[in-house]
PDB file of C-alpha atoms and ligand atoms in Angstrom:
ATOM      1  CA  MET A   1      -0.260   7.145   6.461  1.00 89.00           C
ATOM      2  CA  ASN A   2       2.289   9.174   8.027  1.00 93.00           C
ATOM      3  CA  ILE A   3       6.046   9.269   7.421  1.00 94.00           C
ATOM      4  CA  LEU A   4       6.711   6.998  10.534  1.00 95.00           C
ATOM      5  CA  GLU A   5       4.251   4.476   9.437  1.00 96.00           C
ATOM      6  CA  LYS A   6       5.543   4.352   5.415  1.00 96.00           C
ATOM      7  CA  VAL A   7       9.168   3.764   7.075  1.00 97.00           C
ATOM      8  CA  ASN A   8       8.073   1.056   9.231  1.00 97.00           C
ATOM      9  CA  LYS A   9       6.109  -0.680   6.179  1.00 97.00           C
ATOM     10  CA  ALA A  10       9.198  -0.567   4.172  1.00 97.00           C
ATOM     11  CA  LYS A  11      11.429  -1.718   6.939  1.00 97.00           C
ATOM     12  CA  GLU A  12       8.992  -4.718   7.712  1.00 97.00           C
ATOM     13  CA  TYR A  13       9.013  -5.819   4.168  1.00 98.00           C
ATOM     14  CA  ILE A  14      13.023  -5.630   3.794  1.00 98.00           C
ATOM     15  CA  LYS A  15      13.208  -7.599   7.270  1.00 97.00           C
ATOM     16  CA  SER A  16      10.898 -10.219   6.099  1.00 98.00           C
ATOM     17  CA  ILE A  17      13.287 -10.888   3.221  1.00 97.00           C
ATOM     18  CA  ASP A  18      16.628 -10.397   5.162  1.00 97.00           C
ATOM     19  CA  ASN A  19      16.846 -10.075   8.915  1.00 96.00           C
ATOM     20  CA  SER A  20      20.582 -10.044   9.115  1.00 96.00           C
ATOM     21  CA  LYS A  21      22.271  -7.576  11.274  1.00 97.00           C
ATOM     22  CA  ILE A  22      23.496  -4.780   8.764  1.00 98.00           C
ATOM     23  CA  ASP A  23      26.940  -2.676   9.454  1.00 98.00           C
ATOM     24  CA  LEU A  24      26.369  -0.219   6.742  1.00 98.00           C
ATOM     25  CA  ALA A  25      24.553   1.178   3.814  1.00 98.00           C
ATOM     26  CA  ILE A  26      25.918   2.762   0.685  1.00 97.00           C
ATOM     27  CA  ILE A  27      24.081   4.937  -1.892  1.00 96.00           C
ATOM     28  CA  LEU A  28      25.454   4.782  -5.257  1.00 92.00           C
ATOM     29  CA  GLY A  29      25.583   7.549  -7.671  1.00 85.00           C
ATOM     30  CA  SER A  30      25.262   7.886 -11.439  1.00 74.00           C
ATOM     31  CA  GLY A  31      27.569   5.216 -13.195  1.00 75.00           C
ATOM     32  CA  LEU A  32      29.290   4.221  -9.885  1.00 80.00           C
ATOM     33  CA  GLY A  33      27.104   0.806  -9.487  1.00 84.00           C
ATOM     34  CA  ASP A  34      29.972  -1.749 -10.312  1.00 88.00           C
ATOM     35  CA  ILE A  35      30.712  -2.310  -6.518  1.00 93.00           C
ATOM     36  CA  VAL A  36      27.374  -4.348  -6.069  1.00 94.00           C
ATOM     37  CA  LYS A  37      29.120  -6.857  -8.393  1.00 92.00           C
ATOM     38  CA  ASP A  38      31.385  -7.924  -5.509  1.00 95.00           C
ATOM     39  CA  ILE A  39      28.869  -8.487  -3.074  1.00 96.00           C
ATOM     40  CA  GLU A  40      28.805 -11.924  -1.766  1.00 96.00           C
ATOM     41  CA  ASN A  41      25.728 -13.996  -1.052  1.00 96.00           C
ATOM     42  CA  PRO A  42      23.380 -11.235  -2.374  1.00 97.00           C
ATOM     43  CA  VAL A  43      20.036 -10.529  -1.607  1.00 97.00           C
ATOM     44  CA  ILE A  44      18.303  -8.434  -4.455  1.00 96.00           C
ATOM     45  CA  ILE A  45      15.407  -6.574  -3.617  1.00 96.00           C
ATOM     46  CA  LYS A  46      13.823  -4.237  -6.508  1.00 93.00           C
ATOM     47  CA  TYR A  47      12.878  -0.913  -5.288  1.00 93.00           C
ATOM     48  CA  ALA A  48       9.581  -1.485  -7.071  1.00 90.00           C
ATOM     49  CA  ASP A  49       8.598  -4.500  -4.461  1.00 94.00           C
ATOM     50  CA  ILE A  50       9.184  -2.533  -1.376  1.00 96.00           C
ATOM     51  CA  PRO A  51       6.110  -0.657  -0.033  1.00 95.00           C
ATOM     52  CA  GLU A  52       6.052   3.195  -0.238  1.00 93.00           C
ATOM     53  CA  PHE A  53       9.540   3.139  -2.154  1.00 92.00           C
ATOM     54  CA  PRO A  54       9.850   5.409  -4.937  1.00 86.00           C
ATOM     55  CA  VAL A  55      11.359   4.124  -8.296  1.00 75.00           C
ATOM     56  CA  SER A  56      14.313   6.017 -10.019  1.00 66.00           C
ATOM     57  CA  THR A  57      13.840   7.223 -13.543  1.00 68.00           C
ATOM     58  CA  VAL A  58      17.430   8.272 -14.570  1.00 64.00           C
ATOM     59  CA  ALA A  59      19.622   6.267 -17.196  1.00 62.00           C
ATOM     60  CA  GLY A  60      22.591   4.648 -15.005  1.00 56.00           C
ATOM     61  CA  HIS A  61      20.540   4.195 -12.063  1.00 59.00           C
ATOM     62  CA  ALA A  62      19.343   0.619 -11.547  1.00 73.00           C
ATOM     63  CA  GLY A  63      16.625   0.753  -8.794  1.00 89.00           C
ATOM     64  CA  GLU A  64      17.724  -2.158  -6.518  1.00 93.00           C
ATOM     65  CA  LEU A  65      18.696  -2.652  -3.168  1.00 95.00           C
ATOM     66  CA  ILE A  66      21.375  -5.263  -2.648  1.00 97.00           C
ATOM     67  CA  ILE A  67      22.118  -6.847   0.775  1.00 98.00           C
ATOM     68  CA  GLY A  68      25.136  -9.001   1.280  1.00 98.00           C
ATOM     69  CA  ASP A  69      28.598  -9.330   2.299  1.00 98.00           C
ATOM     70  CA  LEU A  70      31.553  -7.131   1.408  1.00 97.00           C
ATOM     71  CA  MET A  71      34.917  -7.231   3.102  1.00 97.00           C
ATOM     72  CA  GLY A  72      33.845  -9.063   6.052  1.00 96.00           C
ATOM     73  CA  LYS A  73      30.873  -6.804   6.599  1.00 97.00           C
ATOM     74  CA  ARG A  74      27.274  -6.781   5.946  1.00 98.00           C
ATOM     75  CA  ILE A  75      26.090  -4.134   3.793  1.00 98.00           C
ATOM     76  CA  MET A  76      23.065  -2.778   2.078  1.00 98.00           C
ATOM     77  CA  ALA A  77      23.810  -0.923  -1.211  1.00 97.00           C
ATOM     78  CA  PHE A  78      21.294   1.264  -3.028  1.00 95.00           C
ATOM     79  CA  ASN A  79      21.892   1.048  -6.503  1.00 92.00           C
ATOM     80  CA  GLY A  80      20.031   3.882  -7.901  1.00 88.00           C
ATOM     81  CA  ARG A  81      19.022   7.160  -5.855  1.00 88.00           C
ATOM     82  CA  PHE A  82      16.046   9.511  -6.207  1.00 92.00           C
ATOM     83  CA  HIS A  83      16.756  13.089  -7.358  1.00 93.00           C
ATOM     84  CA  TYR A  84      14.676  16.307  -6.489  1.00 96.00           C
ATOM     85  CA  TYR A  85      14.807  17.097 -10.215  1.00 94.00           C
ATOM     86  CA  GLU A  86      12.943  14.005 -10.958  1.00 91.00           C
ATOM     87  CA  GLY A  87       9.879  15.541  -9.228  1.00 92.00           C
ATOM     88  CA  TYR A  88       9.865  13.673  -5.925  1.00 93.00           C
ATOM     89  CA  ALA A  89       8.990  15.307  -2.796  1.00 95.00           C
ATOM     90  CA  MET A  90      12.090  15.623  -0.612  1.00 96.00           C
ATOM     91  CA  GLU A  91      10.444  13.178   1.802  1.00 95.00           C
ATOM     92  CA  LEU A  92      10.738  10.467  -0.974  1.00 94.00           C
ATOM     93  CA  VAL A  93      14.137  11.578  -2.040  1.00 95.00           C
ATOM     94  CA  THR A  94      15.402  10.789   1.293  1.00 97.00           C
ATOM     95  CA  PHE A  95      12.887   8.001   2.215  1.00 97.00           C
ATOM     96  CA  PRO A  96      15.749   5.239   1.774  1.00 97.00           C
ATOM     97  CA  VAL A  97      17.930   7.064   4.479  1.00 98.00           C
ATOM     98  CA  ARG A  98      14.900   6.901   6.845  1.00 98.00           C
ATOM     99  CA  VAL A  99      14.711   3.067   6.246  1.00 98.00           C
ATOM    100  CA  VAL A 100      18.360   2.428   6.604  1.00 98.00           C
ATOM    101  CA  LYS A 101      18.339   4.052  10.113  1.00 98.00           C
ATOM    102  CA  SER A 102      14.997   2.196  11.102  1.00 98.00           C
ATOM    103  CA  LEU A 103      16.926  -0.963  10.374  1.00 98.00           C
ATOM    104  CA  GLY A 104      19.356  -0.089  13.026  1.00 97.00           C
ATOM    105  CA  VAL A 105      22.109   0.942  10.641  1.00 98.00           C
ATOM    106  CA  ASP A 106      24.073   4.177  11.702  1.00 97.00           C
ATOM    107  CA  LYS A 107      26.742   4.433   9.057  1.00 98.00           C
ATOM    108  CA  ILE A 108      26.040   5.433   5.438  1.00 98.00           C
ATOM    109  CA  ILE A 109      28.397   6.129   2.540  1.00 98.00           C
ATOM    110  CA  VAL A 110      26.929   8.500  -0.088  1.00 98.00           C
ATOM    111  CA  THR A 111      28.545   8.573  -3.454  1.00 96.00           C
ATOM    112  CA  ASN A 112      27.928  10.786  -6.658  1.00 95.00           C
ATOM    113  CA  ALA A 113      29.044  12.243  -9.887  1.00 94.00           C
ATOM    114  CA  ALA A 114      29.892  15.673  -9.593  1.00 96.00           C
ATOM    115  CA  GLY A 115      31.579  18.576 -11.726  1.00 97.00           C
ATOM    116  CA  GLY A 116      34.773  19.828 -10.414  1.00 98.00           C
ATOM    117  CA  MET A 117      34.852  23.626  -9.844  1.00 98.00           C
ATOM    118  CA  ASN A 118      38.514  23.323  -7.978  1.00 98.00           C
ATOM    119  CA  PRO A 119      40.732  24.165 -10.998  1.00 98.00           C
ATOM    120  CA  ASP A 120      43.425  21.722  -9.193  1.00 98.00           C
ATOM    121  CA  PHE A 121      40.925  18.953  -9.893  1.00 98.00           C
ATOM    122  CA  GLU A 122      40.890  16.387 -12.905  1.00 96.00           C
ATOM    123  CA  PRO A 123      37.887  14.443 -14.568  1.00 96.00           C
ATOM    124  CA  GLY A 124      38.245  10.969 -12.826  1.00 95.00           C
ATOM    125  CA  ASP A 125      39.448  12.304  -9.512  1.00 97.00           C
ATOM    126  CA  LEU A 126      37.795  11.106  -6.457  1.00 97.00           C
ATOM    127  CA  MET A 127      36.810  13.811  -3.580  1.00 98.00           C
ATOM    128  CA  ILE A 128      36.109  13.100  -0.107  1.00 98.00           C
ATOM    129  CA  ILE A 129      33.277  15.478   0.669  1.00 98.00           C
ATOM    130  CA  THR A 130      34.358  17.625   3.747  1.00 98.00           C
ATOM    131  CA  ASP A 131      31.438  19.719   3.810  1.00 98.00           C
ATOM    132  CA  HIS A 132      28.203  21.190   1.754  1.00 98.00           C
ATOM    133  CA  ILE A 133      26.509  24.370   0.933  1.00 98.00           C
ATOM    134  CA  ASN A 134      23.034  23.411   0.085  1.00 98.00           C
ATOM    135  CA  MET A 135      21.692  25.314  -2.840  1.00 98.00           C
ATOM    136  CA  ILE A 136      19.015  23.089  -3.879  1.00 98.00           C
ATOM    137  CA  GLY A 137      16.402  25.727  -2.681  1.00 97.00           C
ATOM    138  CA  ASN A 138      14.458  23.105  -0.371  1.00 98.00           C
ATOM    139  CA  ASN A 139      15.128  21.165   2.588  1.00 98.00           C
ATOM    140  CA  PRO A 140      13.952  17.545   3.394  1.00 98.00           C
ATOM    141  CA  LEU A 141      13.190  18.719   7.021  1.00 98.00           C
ATOM    142  CA  ILE A 142      10.866  21.324   6.253  1.00 97.00           C
ATOM    143  CA  GLY A 143       7.493  20.347   7.647  1.00 95.00           C
ATOM    144  CA  PRO A 144       6.409  18.837  10.999  1.00 95.00           C
ATOM    145  CA  ASN A 145       9.246  17.382  12.797  1.00 96.00           C
ATOM    146  CA  TYR A 146       9.168  13.667  14.123  1.00 95.00           C
ATOM    147  CA  GLU A 147      11.005  13.739  17.471  1.00 95.00           C
ATOM    148  CA  GLU A 148      11.170   9.796  16.806  1.00 95.00           C
ATOM    149  CA  PHE A 149      13.787  10.553  14.002  1.00 97.00           C
ATOM    150  CA  GLY A 150      15.499  13.661  15.490  1.00 97.00           C
ATOM    151  CA  PRO A 151      15.531  17.082  16.668  1.00 98.00           C
ATOM    152  CA  ARG A 152      13.543  20.138  15.152  1.00 98.00           C
ATOM    153  CA  PHE A 153      16.983  21.812  14.601  1.00 98.00           C
ATOM    154  CA  PRO A 154      19.636  19.428  14.022  1.00 98.00           C
ATOM    155  CA  ASP A 155      23.367  19.820  14.432  1.00 97.00           C
ATOM    156  CA  MET A 156      25.122  20.100  11.201  1.00 98.00           C
ATOM    157  CA  SER A 157      28.883  20.826  12.480  1.00 97.00           C
ATOM    158  CA  ASN A 158      30.305  17.244  11.629  1.00 97.00           C
ATOM    159  CA  ALA A 159      27.888  16.323   8.776  1.00 98.00           C
ATOM    160  CA  TYR A 160      30.711  14.386   7.105  1.00 98.00           C
ATOM    161  CA  ASN A 161      32.173  12.456   9.730  1.00 98.00           C
ATOM    162  CA  LYS A 162      35.683  13.609  10.570  1.00 98.00           C
ATOM    163  CA  GLU A 163      36.659  10.020  11.593  1.00 98.00           C
ATOM    164  CA  LEU A 164      35.274   8.577   8.433  1.00 98.00           C
ATOM    165  CA  ARG A 165      36.915  11.324   6.633  1.00 98.00           C
ATOM    166  CA  LEU A 166      40.331  10.495   8.002  1.00 98.00           C
ATOM    167  CA  LEU A 167      39.872   6.647   7.521  1.00 98.00           C
ATOM    168  CA  ALA A 168      39.115   7.342   4.185  1.00 98.00           C
ATOM    169  CA  ASN A 169      41.995   9.507   3.327  1.00 98.00           C
ATOM    170  CA  GLU A 170      44.352   6.842   5.006  1.00 98.00           C
ATOM    171  CA  ALA A 171      42.714   4.147   2.885  1.00 98.00           C
ATOM    172  CA  ALA A 172      43.509   6.140  -0.295  1.00 98.00           C
ATOM    173  CA  LYS A 173      46.918   7.056   0.663  1.00 98.00           C
ATOM    174  CA  ASP A 174      47.833   3.296   1.443  1.00 98.00           C
ATOM    175  CA  LEU A 175      46.242   2.160  -1.845  1.00 97.00           C
ATOM    176  CA  GLY A 176      48.181   5.046  -3.744  1.00 97.00           C
ATOM    177  CA  ILE A 177      44.929   6.449  -5.192  1.00 97.00           C
ATOM    178  CA  LYS A 178      44.918   9.925  -5.667  1.00 97.00           C
ATOM    179  CA  ILE A 179      42.367  11.758  -3.624  1.00 98.00           C
ATOM    180  CA  GLN A 180      41.024  15.214  -3.110  1.00 98.00           C
ATOM    181  CA  ASN A 181      38.987  16.694  -0.326  1.00 98.00           C
ATOM    182  CA  GLY A 182      36.299  19.663  -0.891  1.00 98.00           C
ATOM    183  CA  VAL A 183      32.985  21.151  -0.444  1.00 98.00           C
ATOM    184  CA  TYR A 184      30.135  19.704  -2.385  1.00 98.00           C
ATOM    185  CA  VAL A 185      27.477  22.240  -3.620  1.00 98.00           C
ATOM    186  CA  PRO A 186      24.148  20.632  -4.888  1.00 98.00           C
ATOM    187  CA  VAL A 187      21.958  22.606  -6.935  1.00 98.00           C
ATOM    188  CA  SER A 188      18.394  21.366  -8.075  1.00 98.00           C
ATOM    189  CA  GLY A 189      19.376  20.566 -11.645  1.00 94.00           C
ATOM    190  CA  PRO A 190      18.270  19.242 -14.001  1.00 96.00           C
ATOM    191  CA  ASN A 191      19.893  21.650 -16.411  1.00 97.00           C
ATOM    192  CA  TYR A 192      23.814  21.849 -15.913  1.00 97.00           C
ATOM    193  CA  GLU A 193      25.157  25.328 -14.727  1.00 98.00           C
ATOM    194  CA  THR A 194      25.637  28.384 -16.668  1.00 98.00           C
ATOM    195  CA  PRO A 195      29.319  29.804 -16.481  1.00 98.00           C
ATOM    196  CA  ALA A 196      28.002  32.808 -14.336  1.00 98.00           C
ATOM    197  CA  GLU A 197      26.404  30.316 -11.972  1.00 98.00           C
ATOM    198  CA  LEU A 198      29.575  28.307 -11.594  1.00 98.00           C
ATOM    199  CA  ARG A 199      31.500  31.537 -11.031  1.00 98.00           C
ATOM    200  CA  MET A 200      29.106  32.366  -8.083  1.00 98.00           C
ATOM    201  CA  LEU A 201      29.179  28.694  -6.702  1.00 98.00           C
ATOM    202  CA  ARG A 202      32.961  28.898  -6.743  1.00 98.00           C
ATOM    203  CA  ILE A 203      33.191  32.285  -5.232  1.00 98.00           C
ATOM    204  CA  LEU A 204      30.728  30.903  -2.233  1.00 98.00           C
ATOM    205  CA  GLY A 205      33.412  28.015  -1.546  1.00 98.00           C
ATOM    206  CA  GLY A 206      32.350  25.093  -3.626  1.00 98.00           C
ATOM    207  CA  ASP A 207      34.876  22.577  -5.024  1.00 98.00           C
ATOM    208  CA  ALA A 208      32.228  20.388  -6.798  1.00 98.00           C
ATOM    209  CA  VAL A 209      28.803  20.919  -7.967  1.00 98.00           C
ATOM    210  CA  GLY A 210      26.162  18.139  -8.452  1.00 98.00           C
ATOM    211  CA  MET A 211      22.315  17.504  -8.044  1.00 97.00           C
ATOM    212  CA  SER A 212      22.095  14.965  -5.385  1.00 96.00           C
ATOM    213  CA  THR A 213      23.353  13.588  -1.860  1.00 98.00           C
ATOM    214  CA  VAL A 214      22.850  16.815   0.479  1.00 98.00           C
ATOM    215  CA  PRO A 215      19.096  15.872   1.113  1.00 98.00           C
ATOM    216  CA  GLU A 216      20.312  12.302   2.308  1.00 98.00           C
ATOM    217  CA  VAL A 217      23.191  13.705   4.222  1.00 98.00           C
ATOM    218  CA  ILE A 218      20.810  16.216   6.038  1.00 98.00           C
ATOM    219  CA  VAL A 219      18.107  13.381   6.876  1.00 98.00           C
ATOM    220  CA  ALA A 220      21.241  11.168   7.840  1.00 98.00           C
ATOM    221  CA  ASN A 221      22.287  13.886  10.297  1.00 98.00           C
ATOM    222  CA  HIS A 222      18.905  14.586  11.604  1.00 98.00           C
ATOM    223  CA  MET A 223      18.782  10.716  12.619  1.00 98.00           C
ATOM    224  CA  SER A 224      22.380  11.012  14.175  1.00 98.00           C
ATOM    225  CA  MET A 225      24.075   8.842  11.467  1.00 98.00           C
ATOM    226  CA  LYS A 226      27.701   8.902  10.689  1.00 98.00           C
ATOM    227  CA  VAL A 227      28.183   9.988   7.098  1.00 98.00           C
ATOM    228  CA  LEU A 228      30.944   9.425   4.548  1.00 98.00           C
ATOM    229  CA  GLY A 229      30.653  11.247   1.191  1.00 98.00           C
ATOM    230  CA  ILE A 230      32.484  10.489  -2.120  1.00 97.00           C
ATOM    231  CA  SER A 231      32.157  12.439  -5.099  1.00 97.00           C
ATOM    232  CA  CYS A 232      33.607  11.225  -8.647  1.00 95.00           C
ATOM    233  CA  ILE A 233      34.580  14.412 -10.598  1.00 96.00           C
ATOM    234  CA  THR A 234      33.417  13.479 -14.011  1.00 95.00           C
ATOM    235  CA  ASP A 235      33.945  16.781 -15.743  1.00 96.00           C
ATOM    236  CA  MET A 236      35.258  20.041 -15.269  1.00 97.00           C
ATOM    237  CA  ALA A 237      32.743  22.769 -14.125  1.00 97.00           C
ATOM    238  CA  LEU A 238      35.026  25.839 -14.813  1.00 96.00           C
ATOM    239  CA  ALA A 239      33.239  29.123 -15.490  1.00 94.00           C
ATOM    240  CA  ASP A 240      35.917  30.597 -17.727  1.00 94.00           C
ATOM    241  CA  ASN A 241      36.658  27.565 -19.599  1.00 89.00           C
ATOM    242  CA  LEU A 242      33.178  25.493 -19.821  1.00 91.00           C
ATOM    243  CA  GLU A 243      32.867  22.985 -22.381  1.00 91.00           C
ATOM    244  CA  PRO A 244      29.615  21.509 -23.372  1.00 90.00           C
ATOM    245  CA  LEU A 245      28.534  18.547 -21.261  1.00 90.00           C
ATOM    246  CA  ASP A 246      25.852  15.722 -21.203  1.00 88.00           C
ATOM    247  CA  HIS A 247      24.740  12.952 -19.056  1.00 90.00           C
ATOM    248  CA  GLU A 248      26.443  10.375 -21.396  1.00 89.00           C
ATOM    249  CA  LYS A 249      29.745  12.074 -20.756  1.00 89.00           C
ATOM    250  CA  VAL A 250      29.198  12.132 -17.096  1.00 89.00           C
ATOM    251  CA  VAL A 251      28.346   8.303 -16.867  1.00 88.00           C
ATOM    252  CA  GLU A 252      31.379   7.494 -19.140  1.00 89.00           C
ATOM    253  CA  THR A 253      33.784   9.286 -16.821  1.00 89.00           C
ATOM    254  CA  ALA A 254      32.402   7.845 -13.803  1.00 88.00           C
ATOM    255  CA  ASN A 255      32.616   4.364 -15.418  1.00 88.00           C
ATOM    256  CA  LYS A 256      36.259   5.066 -16.459  1.00 88.00           C
ATOM    257  CA  ALA A 257      37.015   6.054 -12.761  1.00 90.00           C
ATOM    258  CA  MET A 258      34.771   2.953 -11.475  1.00 90.00           C
ATOM    259  CA  LYS A 259      37.721   0.622 -10.995  1.00 91.00           C
ATOM    260  CA  LYS A 260      39.687   2.918  -8.471  1.00 95.00           C
ATOM    261  CA  PHE A 261      36.355   4.068  -7.025  1.00 94.00           C
ATOM    262  CA  VAL A 262      35.421   0.351  -6.170  1.00 94.00           C
ATOM    263  CA  THR A 263      38.921  -0.383  -4.821  1.00 96.00           C
ATOM    264  CA  LEU A 264      38.876   2.542  -2.670  1.00 96.00           C
ATOM    265  CA  VAL A 265      35.396   1.949  -1.359  1.00 96.00           C
ATOM    266  CA  LYS A 266      36.030  -1.682  -0.526  1.00 96.00           C
ATOM    267  CA  GLU A 267      38.907  -0.869   1.596  1.00 97.00           C
ATOM    268  CA  ILE A 268      37.095   1.978   3.306  1.00 98.00           C
ATOM    269  CA  ILE A 269      34.446  -0.687   4.034  1.00 97.00           C
ATOM    270  CA  ASN A 270      37.153  -2.949   5.282  1.00 97.00           C
ATOM    271  CA  ARG A 271      38.536  -0.513   7.787  1.00 97.00           C
ATOM    272  CA  ILE A 272      34.955   0.730   9.254  1.00 94.00           C
TER     273      ILE A 272
HETATM  274  N1  LIG B   1      27.101  19.898 -12.604  1.00 68.88           N
HETATM  275  C1  LIG B   1      26.139  19.383 -11.988  1.00 68.88           C
HETATM  276  N2  LIG B   1      25.831  18.302 -11.576  1.00 68.88           N
HETATM  277  C2  LIG B   1      26.777  17.344 -12.271  1.00 68.88           C
HETATM  278  C3  LIG B   1      27.955  17.665 -12.977  1.00 68.88           C
HETATM  279  C4  LIG B   1      28.115  19.168 -13.308  1.00 68.88           C
HETATM  280  O1  LIG B   1      29.025  19.611 -13.939  1.00 68.88           O
HETATM  281  N3  LIG B   1      28.793  16.464 -13.357  1.00 68.88           N
HETATM  282  C5  LIG B   1      28.251  15.652 -12.874  1.00 68.88           C
HETATM  283  N4  LIG B   1      26.956  16.034 -12.174  1.00 68.88           N
END
């Protein structure tokens, strides 16, 4: 079965359970899943039940798709994502995004936990992603191109949609939520970075470092979707002052920032 057929199979399954018109999709990063609690009339679909769908293996990632109403919009929320470091092929890491677009949804919010490389940041800050530098060492579009999805050489000049970024910044301002803007650099992981690696990534122009999101963003752009990216800065990834880090700390800080994150994302959804 080729990717077009796999996407179609997953799409048909989801439509057989909920055939409503969906306004936007959101992918929830580590420790940022609480927003699903506010979704009204939720239809919960386990990843494991969706044909061709991978199943997430990381603690803090639930592995459920929730379709329902939030702030007057019909949304589909992916609680749990797939990372390259889990060993999935890029095609699987980005499979949910292909399915989203096949359902006719053209806006997606992608979120993650990230280390702050910009010294002006603080743990718990939220950062609107302005741009990225792909340092994963792979690309989900390598291989045969399916023109049904998009062009061989996709444009990335507005990868993080400018209007959505403006809207998100305004929403944060009106809510009195401190917001940062910056460049997200994904690496493959799964180890956290060495000080020398962080020094390099900062020199290259990164403000935050993580292990996700960019494959999905590349695929979303391939399919001409509008993307908004939000990072929760969970730790300071400073080359010259690097403290030991583990996943529990990342999830703990993300959880502490969750209320603010949920408030902001709900207001963004309200305004979209
Ligand atoms: N580095 C990479 N990924 C991360 C980090 C980090 O410091 N924090 C959360 N995800």
